[in-house]
Amino acid sequence: MFEGKAMLAKEDAEKLLPELETLQAELANRKKELSAVNKEHEDEELKLQHQREKIVNKISKADYQMYSRIRGAEDGRAIVAVQRNSCGGCSTV
């Protein structure tokens, strides 16, 4: 009884082995592609961070502090609605 199940399991494993190898090769290729895309995004992110630092140096300290406060209050969004002459991010009039 167990011998028959063991034989069937071995046969199934042998049938699935080529598919497994194909999938592993595809996974390796996709990991390489993902790595290349991540590298592109890292380079772009560094460029944008450098641009941001240049701009931050030109902004007054008070404006930057207000920007930081709004950005922190609105889940990272620095632009919020002004309703009834009140800032939607920090409630400043």
C-alpha positions in Angstrom: 0.0 0.0 0.0 2.7 2.5 1.0 5.0 1.3 -1.7 2.4 2.1 -4.3 1.9 5.6 -2.9 5.7 6.1 -2.8 6.0 5.1 -6.4 3.3 7.5 -7.4 4.9 10.3 -5.5 8.3 9.6 -7.2 6.6 9.6 -10.6 4.8 12.9 -9.9 8.1 14.4 -8.7 9.9 13.3 -11.8 7.1 14.8 -14.0 7.2 18.1 -12.1 11.0 18.5 -12.1 11.3 20.1 -15.6 8.6 22.5 -14.8 10.3 23.4 -11.5 13.6 24.0 -13.3 11.8 26.3 -15.9 10.2 28.2 -13.1 13.5 28.6 -11.2 15.1 30.0 -14.4 12.3 32.4 -14.9 12.5 33.5 -11.3 16.2 34.2 -11.7 15.6 36.3 -14.8 12.9 38.3 -13.1 15.1 38.9 -10.2 17.8 40.3 -12.5 15.2 42.5 -14.2 13.9 43.8 -10.8 17.5 44.5 -9.7 18.0 46.6 -12.9 14.8 48.5 -12.3 15.7 49.1 -8.7 19.1 50.5 -9.7 17.4 52.9 -12.1 15.0 54.1 -9.4 17.8 54.5 -6.8 19.8 56.7 -9.2 16.7 58.8 -9.9 15.9 59.0 -6.2 19.4 60.3 -5.4 19.1 62.9 -8.2 15.8 64.1 -6.8 17.1 64.2 -3.2 20.0 66.4 -4.4 17.5 68.7 -6.2 15.4 68.9 -3.1 18.4 69.8 -0.9 19.2 72.7 -3.3 15.6 73.9 -3.1 15.4 73.6 0.7 18.4 75.8 1.1 16.6 78.6 -0.8 13.4 78.4 1.3 13.1 80.5 4.5 13.3 78.5 7.7 9.8 79.5 8.8 8.3 78.3 5.5 10.2 75.1 5.6 9.1 74.4 9.2 5.5 75.0 8.2 5.9 72.7 5.2 7.4 70.0 7.4 4.6 70.3 9.9 1.9 70.0 7.2 3.7 67.2 5.5 3.9 65.3 8.8 0.2 65.9 9.6 -1.1 64.6 6.3 0.7 61.3 5.8 3.5 62.7 3.8 1.4 65.0 1.6 2.7 68.5 1.8 -0.1 70.0 -0.2 -3.5 70.2 1.5 -6.8 72.0 1.0 -7.4 75.4 2.5 -11.0 75.6 3.6 -12.6 78.7 5.2 -9.2 80.4 5.4 -7.8 77.5 7.4 -5.0 75.1 6.4 -6.4 71.5 6.2 -3.0 70.1 7.3 -2.1 72.2 10.4 -5.3 74.2 11.1 -3.3 77.5 10.7 -5.2 80.5 9.7 
